[in-house]
PDB file of C-alpha atoms in Angstrom:
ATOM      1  CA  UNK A   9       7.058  23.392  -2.135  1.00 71.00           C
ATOM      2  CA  UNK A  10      10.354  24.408  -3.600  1.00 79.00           C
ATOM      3  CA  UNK A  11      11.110  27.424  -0.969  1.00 86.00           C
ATOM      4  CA  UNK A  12      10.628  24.897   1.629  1.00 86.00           C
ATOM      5  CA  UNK A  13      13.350  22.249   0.761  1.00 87.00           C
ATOM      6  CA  UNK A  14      15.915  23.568   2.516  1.00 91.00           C
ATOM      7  CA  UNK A  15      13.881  23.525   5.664  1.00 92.00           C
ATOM      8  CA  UNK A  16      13.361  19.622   5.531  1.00 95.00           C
ATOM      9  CA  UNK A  17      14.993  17.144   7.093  1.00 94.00           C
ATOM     10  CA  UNK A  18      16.908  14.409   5.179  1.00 96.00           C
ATOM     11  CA  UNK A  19      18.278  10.875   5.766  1.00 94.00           C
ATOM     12  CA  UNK A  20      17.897   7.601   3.968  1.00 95.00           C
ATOM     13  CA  UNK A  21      14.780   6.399   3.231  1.00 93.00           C
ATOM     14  CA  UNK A  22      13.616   3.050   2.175  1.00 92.00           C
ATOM     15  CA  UNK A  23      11.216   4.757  -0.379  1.00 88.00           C
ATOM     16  CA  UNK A  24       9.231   1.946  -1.955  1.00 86.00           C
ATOM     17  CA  UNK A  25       6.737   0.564   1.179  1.00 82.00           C
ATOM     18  CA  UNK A  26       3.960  -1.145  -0.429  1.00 80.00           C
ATOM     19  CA  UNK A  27       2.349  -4.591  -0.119  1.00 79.00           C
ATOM     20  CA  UNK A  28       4.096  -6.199  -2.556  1.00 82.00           C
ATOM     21  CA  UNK A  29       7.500  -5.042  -0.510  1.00 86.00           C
ATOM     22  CA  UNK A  30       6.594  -5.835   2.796  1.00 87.00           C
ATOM     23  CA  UNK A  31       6.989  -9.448   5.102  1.00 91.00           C
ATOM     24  CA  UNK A  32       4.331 -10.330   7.794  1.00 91.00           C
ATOM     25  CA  UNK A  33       3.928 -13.136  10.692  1.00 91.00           C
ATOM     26  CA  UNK A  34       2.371 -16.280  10.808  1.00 90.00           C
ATOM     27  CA  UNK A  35      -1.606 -15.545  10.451  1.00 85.00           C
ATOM     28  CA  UNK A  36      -1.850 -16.910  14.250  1.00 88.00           C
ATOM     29  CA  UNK A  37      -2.163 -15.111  16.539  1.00 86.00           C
ATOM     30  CA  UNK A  38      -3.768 -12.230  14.889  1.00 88.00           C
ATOM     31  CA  UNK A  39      -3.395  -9.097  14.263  1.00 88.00           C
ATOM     32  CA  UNK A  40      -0.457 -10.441  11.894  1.00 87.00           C
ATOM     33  CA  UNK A  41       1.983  -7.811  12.306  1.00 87.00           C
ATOM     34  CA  UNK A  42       5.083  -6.636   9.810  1.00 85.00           C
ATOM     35  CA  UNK A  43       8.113  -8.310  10.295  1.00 90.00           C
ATOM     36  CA  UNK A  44      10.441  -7.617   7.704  1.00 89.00           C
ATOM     37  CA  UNK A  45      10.833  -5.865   4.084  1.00 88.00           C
ATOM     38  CA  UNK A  46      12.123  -6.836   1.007  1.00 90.00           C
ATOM     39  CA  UNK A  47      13.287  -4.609  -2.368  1.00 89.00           C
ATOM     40  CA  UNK A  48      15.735  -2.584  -1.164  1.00 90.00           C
ATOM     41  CA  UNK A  49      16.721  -1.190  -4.825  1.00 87.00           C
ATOM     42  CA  UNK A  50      14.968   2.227  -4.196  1.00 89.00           C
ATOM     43  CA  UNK A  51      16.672   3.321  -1.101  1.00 91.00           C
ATOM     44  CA  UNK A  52      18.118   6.288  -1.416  1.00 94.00           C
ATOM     45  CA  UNK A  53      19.202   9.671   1.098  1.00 96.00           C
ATOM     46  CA  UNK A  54      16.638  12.296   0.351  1.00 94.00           C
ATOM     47  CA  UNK A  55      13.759  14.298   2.160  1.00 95.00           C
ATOM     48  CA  UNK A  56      12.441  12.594   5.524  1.00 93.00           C
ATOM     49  CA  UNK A  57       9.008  13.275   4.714  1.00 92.00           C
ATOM     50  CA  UNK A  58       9.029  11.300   1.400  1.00 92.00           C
ATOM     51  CA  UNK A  59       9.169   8.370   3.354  1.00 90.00           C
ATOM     52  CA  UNK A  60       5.501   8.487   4.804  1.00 87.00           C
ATOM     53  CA  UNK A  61       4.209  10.573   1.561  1.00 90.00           C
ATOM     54  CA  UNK A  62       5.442   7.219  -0.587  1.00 89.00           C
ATOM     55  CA  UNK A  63       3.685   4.612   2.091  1.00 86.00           C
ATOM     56  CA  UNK A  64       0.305   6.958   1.797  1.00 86.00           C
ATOM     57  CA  UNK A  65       0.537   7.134  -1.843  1.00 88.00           C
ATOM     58  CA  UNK A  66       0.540   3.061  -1.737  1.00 85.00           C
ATOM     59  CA  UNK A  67      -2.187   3.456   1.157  1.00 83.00           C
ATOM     60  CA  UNK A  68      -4.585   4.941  -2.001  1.00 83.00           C
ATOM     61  CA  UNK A  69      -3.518   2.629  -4.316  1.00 80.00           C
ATOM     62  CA  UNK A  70      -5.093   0.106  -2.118  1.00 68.00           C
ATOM     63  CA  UNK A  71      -7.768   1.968   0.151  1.00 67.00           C
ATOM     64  CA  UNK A  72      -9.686   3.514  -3.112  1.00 56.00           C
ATOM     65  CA  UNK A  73      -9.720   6.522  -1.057  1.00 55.00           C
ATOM     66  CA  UNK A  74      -7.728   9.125   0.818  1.00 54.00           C
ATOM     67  CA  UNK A  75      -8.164   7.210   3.924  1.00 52.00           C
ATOM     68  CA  UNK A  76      -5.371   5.536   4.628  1.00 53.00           C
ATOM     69  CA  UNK A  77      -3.438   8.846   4.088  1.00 59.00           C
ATOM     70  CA  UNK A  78      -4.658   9.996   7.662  1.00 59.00           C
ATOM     71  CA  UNK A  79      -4.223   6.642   9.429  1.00 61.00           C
ATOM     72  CA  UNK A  80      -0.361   6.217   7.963  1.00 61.00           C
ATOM     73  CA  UNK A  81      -0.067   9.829   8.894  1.00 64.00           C
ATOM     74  CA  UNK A  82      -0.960   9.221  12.513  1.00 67.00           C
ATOM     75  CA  UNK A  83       0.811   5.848  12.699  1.00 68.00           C
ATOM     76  CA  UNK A  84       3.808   7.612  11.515  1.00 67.00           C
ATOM     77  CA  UNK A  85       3.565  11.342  14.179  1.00 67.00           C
ATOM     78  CA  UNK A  86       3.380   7.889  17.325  1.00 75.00           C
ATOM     79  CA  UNK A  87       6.496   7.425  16.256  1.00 75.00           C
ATOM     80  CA  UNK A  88       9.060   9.912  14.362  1.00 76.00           C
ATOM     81  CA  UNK A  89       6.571  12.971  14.309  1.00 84.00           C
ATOM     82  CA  UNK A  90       6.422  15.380  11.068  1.00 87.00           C
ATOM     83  CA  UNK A  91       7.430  19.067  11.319  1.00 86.00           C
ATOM     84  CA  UNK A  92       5.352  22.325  10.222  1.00 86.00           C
ATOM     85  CA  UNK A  93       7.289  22.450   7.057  1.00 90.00           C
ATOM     86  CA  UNK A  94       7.052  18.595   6.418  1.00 91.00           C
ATOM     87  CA  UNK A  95       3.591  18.604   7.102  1.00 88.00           C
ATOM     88  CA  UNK A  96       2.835  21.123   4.864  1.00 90.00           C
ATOM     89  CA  UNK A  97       4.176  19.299   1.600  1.00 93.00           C
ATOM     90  CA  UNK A  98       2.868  15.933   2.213  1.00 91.00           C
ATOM     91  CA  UNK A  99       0.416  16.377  -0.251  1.00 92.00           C
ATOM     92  CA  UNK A 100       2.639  17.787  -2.860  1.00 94.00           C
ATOM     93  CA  UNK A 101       4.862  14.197  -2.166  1.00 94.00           C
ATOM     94  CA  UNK A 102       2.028  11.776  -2.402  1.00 92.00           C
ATOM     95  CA  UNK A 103       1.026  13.354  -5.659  1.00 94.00           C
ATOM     96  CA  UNK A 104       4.149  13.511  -7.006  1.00 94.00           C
ATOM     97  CA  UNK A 105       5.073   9.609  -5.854  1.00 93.00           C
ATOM     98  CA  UNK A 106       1.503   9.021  -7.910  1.00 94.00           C
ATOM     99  CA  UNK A 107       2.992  10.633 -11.161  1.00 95.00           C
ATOM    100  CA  UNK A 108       6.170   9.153 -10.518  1.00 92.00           C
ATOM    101  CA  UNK A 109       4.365   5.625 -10.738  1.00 90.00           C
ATOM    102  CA  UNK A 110       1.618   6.044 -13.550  1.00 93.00           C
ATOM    103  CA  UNK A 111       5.537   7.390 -15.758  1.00 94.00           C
ATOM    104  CA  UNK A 112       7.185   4.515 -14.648  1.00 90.00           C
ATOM    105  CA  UNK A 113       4.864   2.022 -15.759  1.00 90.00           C
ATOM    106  CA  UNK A 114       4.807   4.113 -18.558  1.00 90.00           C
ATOM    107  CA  UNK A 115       8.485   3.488 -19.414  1.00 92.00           C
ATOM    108  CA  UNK A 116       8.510   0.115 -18.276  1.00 89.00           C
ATOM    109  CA  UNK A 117       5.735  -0.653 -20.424  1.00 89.00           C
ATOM    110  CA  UNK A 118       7.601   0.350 -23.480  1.00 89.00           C
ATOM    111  CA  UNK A 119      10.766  -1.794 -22.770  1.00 91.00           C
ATOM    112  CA  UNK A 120       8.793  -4.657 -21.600  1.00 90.00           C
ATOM    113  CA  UNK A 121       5.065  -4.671 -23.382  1.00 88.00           C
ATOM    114  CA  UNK A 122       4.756  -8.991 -22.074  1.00 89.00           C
ATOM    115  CA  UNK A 123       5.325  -8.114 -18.098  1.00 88.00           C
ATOM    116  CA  UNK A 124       2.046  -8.039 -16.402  1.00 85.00           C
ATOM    117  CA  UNK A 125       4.020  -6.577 -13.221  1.00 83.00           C
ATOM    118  CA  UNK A 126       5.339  -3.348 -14.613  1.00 79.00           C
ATOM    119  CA  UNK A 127       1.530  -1.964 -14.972  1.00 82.00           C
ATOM    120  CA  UNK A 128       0.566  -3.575 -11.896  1.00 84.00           C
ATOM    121  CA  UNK A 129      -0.364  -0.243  -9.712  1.00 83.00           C
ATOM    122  CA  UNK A 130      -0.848   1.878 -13.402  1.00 88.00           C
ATOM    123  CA  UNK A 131      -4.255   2.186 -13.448  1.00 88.00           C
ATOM    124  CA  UNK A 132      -5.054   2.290  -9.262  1.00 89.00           C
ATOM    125  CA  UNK A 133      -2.227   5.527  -9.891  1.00 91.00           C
ATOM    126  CA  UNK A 134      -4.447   7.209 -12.254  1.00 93.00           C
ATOM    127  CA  UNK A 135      -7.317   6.693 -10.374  1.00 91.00           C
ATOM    128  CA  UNK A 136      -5.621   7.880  -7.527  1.00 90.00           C
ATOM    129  CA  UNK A 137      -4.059  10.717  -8.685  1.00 92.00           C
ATOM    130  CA  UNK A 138      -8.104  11.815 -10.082  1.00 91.00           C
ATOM    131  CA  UNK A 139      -9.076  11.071  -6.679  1.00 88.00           C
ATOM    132  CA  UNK A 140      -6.065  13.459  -4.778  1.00 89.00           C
ATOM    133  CA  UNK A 141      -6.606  16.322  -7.180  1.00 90.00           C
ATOM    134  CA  UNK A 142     -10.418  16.558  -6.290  1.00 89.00           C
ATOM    135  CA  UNK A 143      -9.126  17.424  -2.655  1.00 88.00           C
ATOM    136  CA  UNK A 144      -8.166  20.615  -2.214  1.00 90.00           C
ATOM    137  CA  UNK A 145      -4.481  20.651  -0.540  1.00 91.00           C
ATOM    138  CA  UNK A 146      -5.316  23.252   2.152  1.00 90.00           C
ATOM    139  CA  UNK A 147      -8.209  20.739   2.871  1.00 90.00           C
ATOM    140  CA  UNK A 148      -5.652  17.750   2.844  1.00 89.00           C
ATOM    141  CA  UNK A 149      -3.270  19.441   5.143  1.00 89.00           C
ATOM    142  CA  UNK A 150      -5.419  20.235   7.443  1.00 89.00           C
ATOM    143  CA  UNK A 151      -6.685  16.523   7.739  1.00 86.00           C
ATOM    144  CA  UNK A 152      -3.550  15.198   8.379  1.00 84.00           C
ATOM    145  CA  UNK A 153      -2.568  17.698  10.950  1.00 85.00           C
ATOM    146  CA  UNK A 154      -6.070  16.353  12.545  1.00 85.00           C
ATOM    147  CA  UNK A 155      -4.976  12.756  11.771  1.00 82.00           C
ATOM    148  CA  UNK A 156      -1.618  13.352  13.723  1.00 80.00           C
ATOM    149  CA  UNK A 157      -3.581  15.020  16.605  1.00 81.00           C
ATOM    150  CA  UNK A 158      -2.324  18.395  16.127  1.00 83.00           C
ATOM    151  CA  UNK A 159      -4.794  21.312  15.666  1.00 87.00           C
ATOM    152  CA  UNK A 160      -6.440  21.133  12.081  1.00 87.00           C
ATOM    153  CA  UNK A 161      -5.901  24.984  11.237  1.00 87.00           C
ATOM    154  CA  UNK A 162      -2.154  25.697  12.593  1.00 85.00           C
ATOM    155  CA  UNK A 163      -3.364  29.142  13.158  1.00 87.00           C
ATOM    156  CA  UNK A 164      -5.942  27.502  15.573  1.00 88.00           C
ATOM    157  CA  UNK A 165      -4.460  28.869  18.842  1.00 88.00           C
ATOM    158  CA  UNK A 166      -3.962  32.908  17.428  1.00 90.00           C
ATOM    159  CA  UNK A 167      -7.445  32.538  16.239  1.00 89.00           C
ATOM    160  CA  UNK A 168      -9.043  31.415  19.641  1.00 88.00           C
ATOM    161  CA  UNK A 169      -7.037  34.241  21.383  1.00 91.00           C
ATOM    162  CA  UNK A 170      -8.058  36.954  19.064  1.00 90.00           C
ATOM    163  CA  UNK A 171     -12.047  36.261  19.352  1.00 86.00           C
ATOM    164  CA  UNK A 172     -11.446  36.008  23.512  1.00 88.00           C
ATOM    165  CA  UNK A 173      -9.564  39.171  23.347  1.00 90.00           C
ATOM    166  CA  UNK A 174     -11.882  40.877  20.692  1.00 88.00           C
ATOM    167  CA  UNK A 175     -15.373  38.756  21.141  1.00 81.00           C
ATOM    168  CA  UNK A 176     -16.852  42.315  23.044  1.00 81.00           C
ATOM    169  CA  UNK A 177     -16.659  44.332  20.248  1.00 83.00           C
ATOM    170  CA  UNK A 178     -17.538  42.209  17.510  1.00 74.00           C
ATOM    171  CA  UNK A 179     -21.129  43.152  15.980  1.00 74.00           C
ATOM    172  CA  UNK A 180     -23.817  41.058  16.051  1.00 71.00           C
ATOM    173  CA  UNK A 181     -24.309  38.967  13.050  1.00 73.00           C
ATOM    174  CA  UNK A 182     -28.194  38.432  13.893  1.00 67.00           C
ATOM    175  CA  UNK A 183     -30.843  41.136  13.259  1.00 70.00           C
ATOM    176  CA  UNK A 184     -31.595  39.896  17.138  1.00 68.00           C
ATOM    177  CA  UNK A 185     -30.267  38.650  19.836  1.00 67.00           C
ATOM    178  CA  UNK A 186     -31.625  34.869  21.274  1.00 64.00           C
ATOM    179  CA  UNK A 187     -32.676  36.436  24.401  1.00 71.00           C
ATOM    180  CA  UNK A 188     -34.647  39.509  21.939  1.00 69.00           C
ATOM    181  CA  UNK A 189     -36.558  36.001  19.986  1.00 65.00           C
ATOM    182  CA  UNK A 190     -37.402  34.668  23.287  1.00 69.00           C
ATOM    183  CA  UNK A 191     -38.957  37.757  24.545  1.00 68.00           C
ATOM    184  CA  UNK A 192     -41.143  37.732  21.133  1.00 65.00           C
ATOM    185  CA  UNK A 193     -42.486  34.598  21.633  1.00 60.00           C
TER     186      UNK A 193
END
């Protein structure tokens, strides 16, 4: 990830979207709808593509799966679209917002052992960050490319053209051809 920085965009960011953070309408009519956030203390100017990695990293917390990874990742490419480069460290981010939050709680812990709310998303983290580093981060990259509705592989498009351009003189992988098994039947 680290030869890639300078390639990222930056800007502020509000860098802490997560339920506890975020204002919604009356329940009628539905679908309630976000109107507002609140906690403004971790807003910072940094890397563009922290923004989404932090709201998917929350999206774990609460989906108990990778899930709401790819559906924040496509809400997000409707609207401000990721680059290659971003793209390619989102999964880096979300793990590293995840180990951000299990030290924080961490820390917090320590100076405050009788608040409940400092360990609040501790445990969901570690879970979470179990959960991320069973997927492999090719694998994850390629999802939310798919998620965003962008070719999975970004090679995709080379790859098709090569096999039209080359599919006569590849070998046959079978000992026969279909056509040679229906003949034998």
């Amino acid at each position: 990830m680290v030869p890639a920085l300078p390639r990222l965009r930056r800007s502020v960011i509000y860098g802490d979207a997560n339920d506890y953070n975020v204002l919604v309408s009356d329940p009628w009519p539905q679908p309630r709808e976000v109107t507002s956030v609140i906690d403004f203390g971790d807003m910072h100017h940094g890397l563009t593509v922290s923004e989404p990695a932090i709201a998917a990293a929350y999206a774990i917390l609460e989906e108990g799966s990778a899930a709401g990874c790819g559906r924040d990742c496509r809400r997000l490419s409707q609207t401000f679209p990721l680059d290659e480069t971003e793209m390619s460290v989102l999964y880096a981010l979300i793990g590293t917002r995840l180990a951000v939050s299990v030290v924080n709680s961490a820390c917090r812990k320590f100076l405050k052992p009788d608040d409940p709310y400092v360990t609040v998303s501790e445990a969901p983290a570690w879970e979470a960050l179990q959960r991320l580093a069973e997927i492999r981060p090719r694998l994850a990259h390629y999802t939310f490319r798919a998620a965003c509705g962008l070719p999975a592989v970004p090679q995709t498009e080379n790859i098709k053209r090569w096999l039209q351009t080359n599919s006569g003189s590849a070998a046959s992988i079978l000992e026969r051809t279909f056509e040679q098994r229906r003949a034998c039947v």
